XYZ file of C-alpha atoms in Angstrom:
455
model
C 135.300 -30.965 -46.214
C 137.325 -27.885 -45.403
C 138.913 -27.199 -42.025
C 137.281 -23.795 -41.420
C 133.588 -22.752 -41.154
C 133.726 -20.600 -44.280
C 130.494 -21.733 -45.963
C 127.635 -19.424 -45.022
C 123.939 -20.168 -45.341
C 121.500 -17.263 -45.115
C 117.797 -17.832 -44.562
C 115.550 -14.788 -44.224
C 113.105 -15.086 -41.317
C 109.476 -15.752 -42.364
C 110.376 -13.715 -45.429
C 107.047 -12.932 -47.116
C 105.203 -12.394 -43.850
C 108.027 -10.299 -42.368
C 108.094 -8.115 -45.482
C 104.351 -7.546 -45.132
C 104.690 -6.639 -41.445
C 107.511 -4.218 -42.220
C 105.390 -2.654 -44.949
C 102.245 -2.376 -42.801
C 102.641 -0.880 -39.290
C 99.222 -2.145 -38.174
C 100.361 -5.767 -38.676
C 103.593 -5.641 -36.696
C 103.596 -8.123 -33.843
C 100.413 -9.745 -35.142
C 99.653 -13.048 -36.865
C 100.090 -12.721 -40.637
C 99.549 -15.478 -43.205
C 100.560 -15.057 -46.851
C 99.263 -17.368 -49.562
C 96.384 -18.232 -51.847
C 93.159 -17.042 -50.239
C 90.741 -19.232 -52.167
C 89.329 -22.500 -50.805
C 92.161 -24.401 -52.509
C 94.912 -21.987 -51.523
C 97.937 -22.978 -49.468
C 100.094 -21.054 -47.010
C 103.272 -19.627 -48.548
C 104.631 -18.154 -45.303
C 103.304 -17.559 -41.804
C 104.701 -15.019 -39.371
C 106.116 -16.305 -36.104
C 103.032 -14.945 -34.350
C 100.858 -17.137 -36.602
C 103.080 -20.184 -36.060
C 102.172 -20.107 -32.392
C 98.704 -21.275 -33.474
C 100.162 -24.119 -35.537
C 100.049 -22.441 -38.950
C 102.852 -23.677 -41.222
C 104.028 -23.244 -44.809
C 102.338 -25.520 -47.381
C 99.324 -25.991 -45.079
C 95.899 -25.698 -46.769
C 94.619 -22.168 -46.236
C 91.285 -23.462 -44.971
C 93.092 -25.283 -42.161
C 95.132 -22.170 -41.348
C 91.934 -20.122 -41.026
C 90.540 -22.641 -38.569
C 93.718 -22.524 -36.465
C 94.131 -18.734 -36.572
C 90.800 -17.139 -37.509
C 91.896 -13.657 -36.416
C 95.146 -13.546 -38.415
C 95.624 -11.182 -41.365
C 95.415 -13.169 -44.616
C 97.203 -11.569 -47.564
C 97.761 -12.344 -51.241
C 101.508 -12.633 -52.089
C 103.259 -9.686 -53.759
C 106.041 -11.569 -55.538
C 107.343 -8.536 -57.381
C 107.815 -6.806 -54.029
C 109.561 -9.815 -52.481
C 111.780 -10.190 -55.542
C 112.920 -6.582 -55.277
C 113.897 -7.072 -51.615
C 115.611 -10.349 -52.518
C 117.731 -8.541 -55.089
C 118.921 -6.145 -52.375
C 119.878 -9.061 -50.134
C 121.558 -11.031 -52.921
C 123.560 -7.917 -53.795
C 125.014 -7.962 -50.267
C 125.923 -11.630 -50.684
C 127.607 -11.065 -54.048
C 129.700 -8.334 -52.431
C 131.160 -11.040 -50.152
C 132.045 -13.670 -52.742
C 131.812 -14.575 -56.422
C 130.389 -17.942 -55.331
C 126.776 -17.345 -54.277
C 124.246 -20.153 -54.763
C 120.660 -18.907 -54.417
C 118.143 -21.589 -53.463
C 115.090 -19.311 -53.505
C 114.219 -15.637 -53.067
C 115.093 -15.792 -49.369
C 117.833 -18.400 -49.082
C 121.396 -18.833 -50.384
C 124.806 -20.373 -49.769
C 127.976 -18.246 -49.910
C 131.588 -19.482 -50.136
C 133.373 -16.907 -47.959
C 136.773 -18.437 -48.610
C 136.405 -17.904 -52.364
C 135.741 -14.222 -51.682
C 138.794 -13.913 -49.452
C 136.714 -12.436 -46.631
C 136.997 -15.317 -44.145
C 139.580 -17.993 -43.425
C 138.829 -19.149 -39.889
C 136.050 -19.177 -37.301
C 136.748 -15.680 -36.005
C 136.723 -13.982 -39.416
C 133.680 -16.011 -40.545
C 131.686 -14.953 -37.483
C 132.563 -11.296 -38.067
C 131.385 -11.537 -41.680
C 128.153 -13.237 -40.624
C 127.325 -10.635 -37.985
C 128.066 -7.766 -40.362
C 125.884 -9.347 -43.024
C 122.945 -9.587 -40.641
C 123.416 -5.954 -39.635
C 123.632 -4.827 -43.283
C 120.443 -6.705 -44.166
C 118.570 -5.098 -41.304
C 119.886 -1.635 -42.209
C 119.060 -1.984 -45.900
C 115.715 -3.779 -45.765
C 114.436 -3.548 -42.191
C 114.161 -7.355 -42.155
C 116.077 -10.063 -40.313
C 117.924 -13.110 -41.551
C 119.441 -16.092 -39.775
C 122.983 -17.185 -40.602
C 124.643 -20.586 -40.346
C 128.407 -21.022 -40.706
C 130.116 -24.390 -41.126
C 132.643 -26.342 -43.154
C 129.988 -27.794 -45.487
C 126.705 -26.817 -47.101
C 124.676 -29.396 -45.202
C 125.967 -28.234 -41.834
C 125.671 -24.538 -42.688
C 121.990 -25.036 -43.532
C 121.386 -26.975 -40.306
C 123.166 -24.195 -38.389
C 120.959 -21.466 -39.886
C 117.854 -23.444 -38.917
C 119.179 -23.692 -35.364
C 119.811 -19.918 -35.422
C 116.197 -18.979 -36.202
C 114.841 -16.449 -35.759
C 117.301 -13.583 -36.145
C 120.448 -15.356 -34.968
C 123.802 -16.799 -35.969
C 125.145 -20.287 -35.265
C 128.702 -21.346 -36.131
C 129.670 -25.022 -36.093
C 133.340 -25.440 -35.261
C 135.113 -28.063 -37.417
C 135.602 -31.213 -35.375
C 132.383 -30.805 -33.405
C 129.982 -31.821 -36.191
C 129.425 -35.466 -35.183
C 128.731 -34.616 -31.555
C 126.256 -31.904 -32.568
C 124.420 -33.997 -35.158
C 124.218 -37.210 -33.130
C 121.166 -36.541 -30.936
C 119.244 -34.711 -33.694
C 116.239 -36.264 -35.421
C 116.851 -37.984 -38.748
C 114.410 -35.454 -40.197
C 117.124 -32.818 -39.715
C 119.101 -34.222 -42.640
C 118.368 -33.109 -46.232
C 116.329 -35.644 -48.155
C 114.607 -37.162 -45.115
C 110.962 -36.258 -45.479
C 107.910 -37.647 -43.682
C 107.807 -40.899 -45.688
C 111.517 -41.695 -45.269
C 111.392 -40.621 -41.625
C 108.490 -43.018 -40.928
C 110.276 -45.834 -42.764
C 113.397 -45.328 -40.659
C 111.373 -45.028 -37.446
C 109.757 -48.398 -38.086
C 113.281 -49.817 -38.346
C 114.154 -48.290 -34.965
C 116.188 -45.406 -36.422
C 115.116 -42.026 -35.073
C 118.331 -40.018 -34.516
C 121.401 -39.237 -36.608
C 123.447 -41.388 -34.200
C 121.090 -44.276 -34.984
C 121.766 -43.744 -38.695
C 125.529 -43.854 -38.198
C 125.307 -46.978 -36.033
C 123.022 -48.789 -38.477
C 125.816 -48.814 -41.021
C 125.878 -48.222 -44.734
C 124.807 -51.735 -45.763
C 121.674 -51.597 -43.618
C 120.707 -48.161 -44.935
C 121.182 -49.351 -48.520
C 118.942 -52.321 -47.771
C 116.275 -50.058 -46.271
C 116.390 -47.125 -48.692
C 118.175 -48.224 -51.840
C 121.734 -47.704 -52.990
C 121.817 -43.991 -53.786
C 119.756 -42.796 -50.825
C 121.381 -45.198 -48.387
C 124.931 -44.165 -49.328
C 124.024 -40.458 -49.167
C 122.322 -40.677 -45.772
C 125.169 -42.642 -44.223
C 127.671 -40.019 -45.417
C 125.517 -37.206 -44.001
C 125.168 -39.028 -40.676
C 128.976 -39.002 -40.480
C 128.924 -35.238 -41.288
C 130.474 -35.797 -44.708
C 129.422 -33.358 -47.404
C 131.793 -32.396 -50.203
C 129.321 -30.449 -52.352
C 130.777 -27.118 -53.533
C 128.912 -23.832 -53.612
C 127.784 -23.445 -57.229
C 127.492 -19.878 -58.443
C 125.070 -20.407 -61.316
C 122.246 -22.883 -61.597
C 121.174 -23.234 -65.199
C 117.424 -22.909 -65.568
C 115.895 -25.962 -67.223
C 112.492 -24.447 -67.900
C 110.299 -21.394 -67.429
C 106.677 -21.957 -66.505
C 103.591 -20.403 -64.946
C 100.443 -21.989 -63.568
C 97.203 -21.024 -61.847
C 94.931 -22.985 -59.514
C 91.274 -22.004 -59.692
C 88.970 -21.667 -56.705
C 86.120 -23.187 -58.719
C 86.585 -25.808 -61.428
C 86.382 -24.343 -64.936
C 83.901 -26.245 -67.084
C 83.510 -23.898 -70.033
C 85.890 -24.961 -72.810
C 86.132 -21.409 -74.151
C 87.149 -20.130 -70.713
C 89.798 -22.878 -70.460
C 91.199 -21.780 -73.813
C 91.332 -18.139 -72.743
C 93.158 -19.096 -69.543
C 95.739 -21.089 -71.514
C 96.325 -18.097 -73.795
C 96.794 -15.823 -70.791
C 99.251 -18.239 -69.188
C 101.185 -18.532 -72.449
C 101.593 -14.754 -72.562
C 102.786 -14.647 -68.947
C 105.275 -17.416 -69.669
C 106.691 -15.509 -72.640
C 107.131 -12.395 -70.522
C 109.168 -14.420 -68.028
C 111.248 -15.868 -70.864
C 112.006 -12.432 -72.251
C 112.769 -10.985 -68.828
C 115.403 -13.720 -68.407
C 116.778 -13.198 -71.912
C 115.872 -16.772 -72.870
C 113.972 -18.687 -75.509
C 112.971 -22.333 -75.766
C 112.083 -25.143 -78.153
C 109.604 -27.237 -76.176
C 106.156 -25.967 -75.183
C 104.530 -27.788 -72.258
C 100.888 -27.743 -71.172
C 99.817 -28.963 -67.709
C 96.182 -29.686 -66.895
C 94.912 -30.908 -63.524
C 91.347 -32.095 -63.823
C 88.440 -32.142 -61.383
C 89.455 -35.608 -60.092
C 93.048 -34.469 -59.364
C 94.433 -36.420 -62.333
C 97.213 -34.394 -63.953
C 97.946 -34.515 -67.680
C 101.066 -33.100 -69.337
C 101.418 -32.553 -73.061
C 104.423 -31.138 -74.942
C 105.424 -30.093 -78.441
C 108.979 -29.458 -79.637
C 109.489 -26.731 -82.223
C 112.197 -26.730 -84.885
C 114.073 -23.930 -83.141
C 114.010 -21.861 -79.930
C 111.476 -19.037 -79.748
C 110.260 -16.293 -77.444
C 107.428 -15.284 -79.765
C 104.098 -15.096 -77.903
C 102.117 -16.061 -81.001
C 104.137 -19.261 -81.381
C 103.744 -20.222 -77.739
C 100.024 -19.414 -77.718
C 99.356 -21.459 -80.847
C 101.390 -24.413 -79.594
C 99.633 -24.345 -76.214
C 96.253 -24.217 -77.986
C 97.164 -27.258 -80.108
C 98.201 -29.151 -76.989
C 94.922 -28.234 -75.289
C 93.010 -29.730 -78.231
C 94.419 -33.133 -77.259
C 93.182 -32.944 -73.650
C 89.711 -33.912 -72.460
C 88.549 -31.253 -69.975
C 85.061 -32.722 -69.530
C 84.147 -32.572 -65.865
C 86.150 -29.443 -65.132
C 89.688 -28.138 -64.703
C 91.217 -27.068 -61.368
C 94.753 -26.117 -62.522
C 96.369 -25.006 -65.764
C 100.011 -24.369 -66.544
C 102.131 -23.421 -69.550
C 105.899 -23.846 -69.677
C 108.817 -23.647 -72.069
C 111.866 -25.919 -71.832
C 114.871 -26.656 -74.015
C 116.086 -23.171 -73.170
C 118.605 -21.113 -75.123
C 119.868 -17.555 -74.979
C 118.971 -16.855 -78.605
C 115.905 -17.098 -80.850
C 115.442 -18.511 -84.320
C 113.109 -17.042 -86.907
C 109.996 -19.160 -87.166
C 107.873 -19.212 -90.290
C 104.790 -19.962 -88.229
C 105.407 -16.845 -86.156
C 105.742 -14.757 -89.298
C 102.460 -16.145 -90.593
C 100.769 -15.302 -87.311
C 101.897 -11.708 -87.676
C 104.072 -9.461 -85.572
C 101.155 -7.467 -84.196
C 100.353 -10.161 -81.653
C 103.789 -9.838 -80.094
C 103.361 -6.096 -79.745
C 99.930 -6.573 -78.199
C 101.321 -8.876 -75.489
C 104.085 -6.436 -74.649
C 101.515 -3.711 -74.119
C 99.061 -5.831 -72.170
C 101.406 -6.472 -69.251
C 99.705 -8.615 -66.636
C 96.187 -7.411 -67.418
C 93.419 -9.997 -67.443
C 91.591 -10.604 -70.759
C 88.724 -8.147 -71.180
C 86.186 -10.971 -70.898
C 87.601 -11.929 -67.485
C 88.108 -8.561 -65.827
C 84.649 -8.465 -64.293
C 84.548 -12.097 -63.155
C 86.536 -11.834 -59.918
C 86.786 -8.532 -58.078
C 89.644 -9.951 -55.974
C 91.897 -9.816 -59.020
C 91.551 -6.067 -59.065
C 91.990 -5.489 -55.363
C 93.952 -8.411 -53.847
C 94.191 -8.329 -50.062
C 97.482 -6.803 -48.958
C 98.351 -5.095 -52.240
C 99.268 -1.414 -52.436
C 96.905 1.331 -53.570
C 96.858 5.108 -53.720
C 93.886 7.388 -53.224
C 93.829 10.884 -54.658
C 92.792 12.354 -51.288
C 94.071 9.943 -48.628
C 97.369 8.882 -50.163
C 99.121 5.516 -49.921
C 97.469 2.455 -48.380
C 96.842 -1.244 -48.780
C 93.797 -3.392 -49.393
C 92.363 -5.074 -46.301
C 89.648 -6.808 -48.264
C 87.072 -6.483 -51.007
C 83.690 -7.849 -51.961
C 80.089 -6.928 -52.721
C 81.266 -4.019 -54.825
C 83.337 -2.461 -52.011
C 87.044 -2.351 -51.194
C 88.393 -1.595 -47.709
C 91.744 0.203 -47.487
C 94.025 0.970 -44.545
C 96.032 4.126 -45.163
C 99.555 3.803 -43.767
C 103.163 3.603 -44.931
C 106.217 1.691 -43.617
C 107.355 4.733 -41.639
C 103.979 5.890 -40.309
C 101.873 5.006 -37.313
C 99.075 2.443 -37.849
C 96.613 4.124 -40.187
C 92.875 4.600 -40.519
C 90.557 2.331 -42.482
C 88.150 3.569 -45.161
C 85.814 1.819 -47.583
C 85.209 2.745 -51.231
C 83.343 1.457 -54.263
C 85.525 -0.900 -56.292
C 85.216 1.453 -59.261
C 86.091 4.623 -57.317
C 88.011 6.758 -59.857
C 90.226 8.210 -57.105
C 91.566 4.771 -56.100
C 94.259 3.012 -58.126
C 96.888 0.275 -57.680
C 100.303 1.533 -56.538
C 103.889 0.331 -56.258
C 105.224 -0.679 -52.822
C 107.162 1.914 -50.855
C 110.733 1.296 -49.567
C 110.754 -0.447 -46.190
C 113.618 1.692 -44.888
C 113.427 5.487 -45.000
C 115.984 6.916 -47.394
C 116.449 3.632 -49.239
C 116.199 3.532 -53.007
C 112.727 2.911 -54.396
C 111.860 -0.681 -55.128
C 111.799 -1.639 -58.776
C 108.753 -3.863 -58.961
C 107.281 -5.376 -62.114
C 103.728 -6.608 -62.163
C 102.886 -5.641 -58.582
C 99.162 -5.913 -59.128
C 99.376 -9.237 -60.916
């Protein structure tokens, strides 16, 4: 470990929900829950106002609705969040060449490698300026942890939430960690925490006192060694600038089990096309096609096929996924489908099968974007007007969908810089109403570049 708190961990505060509140004046200061809205959906993020009612990330959406029935429930806009994330990550890259993103809203930064901090005073100044720059550029808040290691920096940022900064001075780590719950440490989830509790170990001090041999006996060699080192505040992991992607995949969970084999096939084709678009956006190709099927009884089957060379051809991926589906029994219904590509490379190899399939299919996918197959467009109105997504009306201007159903869509007309707006209801096929791109959260900021907003 280094002798200065020059590792920074940034964690944006309730990121998805905060972005929605910033985008929608009528939701500011109110409970907002973002996630899948179907009966099998889960919470992606809950605003701090919603957390007061006990709503938490990864909670089943049905449970969240029982806890907070009056909250606003919105479908995620990942393209929108990704565009904001790129703004934030740009600020981090301006500080150091060593930035390790963990997700859209979380990253480590090695300030020493960037030459911007060398002691506690300079690190704190950098952290405070970063928080101010994020607020100025995005209108959102982030919490910052500063410490001499990644583990401690992440713990510090959690202690700083919401909208704060915590710096752990080198030499004070053991005293700070000691009284904390074992669940504070990375890798200690509910199961491990319960196992340790039954052994009389509930705090980090208890872990340190138990000794390495006892932890190895309780948890196994690798986990026991790692936890003992963390209990002693030892963490030598460097900030890694690039994490090589091992696979690219997409999946969908369905509100109602799909029983029709033809419909299952169409869904697999659609997922294959989405997966190829992600591959191409990342400049990648891959050799192994993977199909994931979760059946009505929650059993999950995975099938894969390795090609002779890497590809990003949609026809190849579709055909391979279809062959894999032929080997899976979907009798009884399907609740989740996924298509992925692994064995990634940054080049493609000509494939005779792709040539036989014809180049027209590739062009068709590029033009289709994220549109649903024609046969599916009329099945679920929600896909056309997801709650929370942006729209524009020829007369009333920019707004967002509050809800839809029974052939109607309800829209609140407001923008990030306006007062809370009025609500109006239209037919779902109103020719004057169309999907729109999100507006910048901060007046004067550059427009957000968002791909597939309505997807």
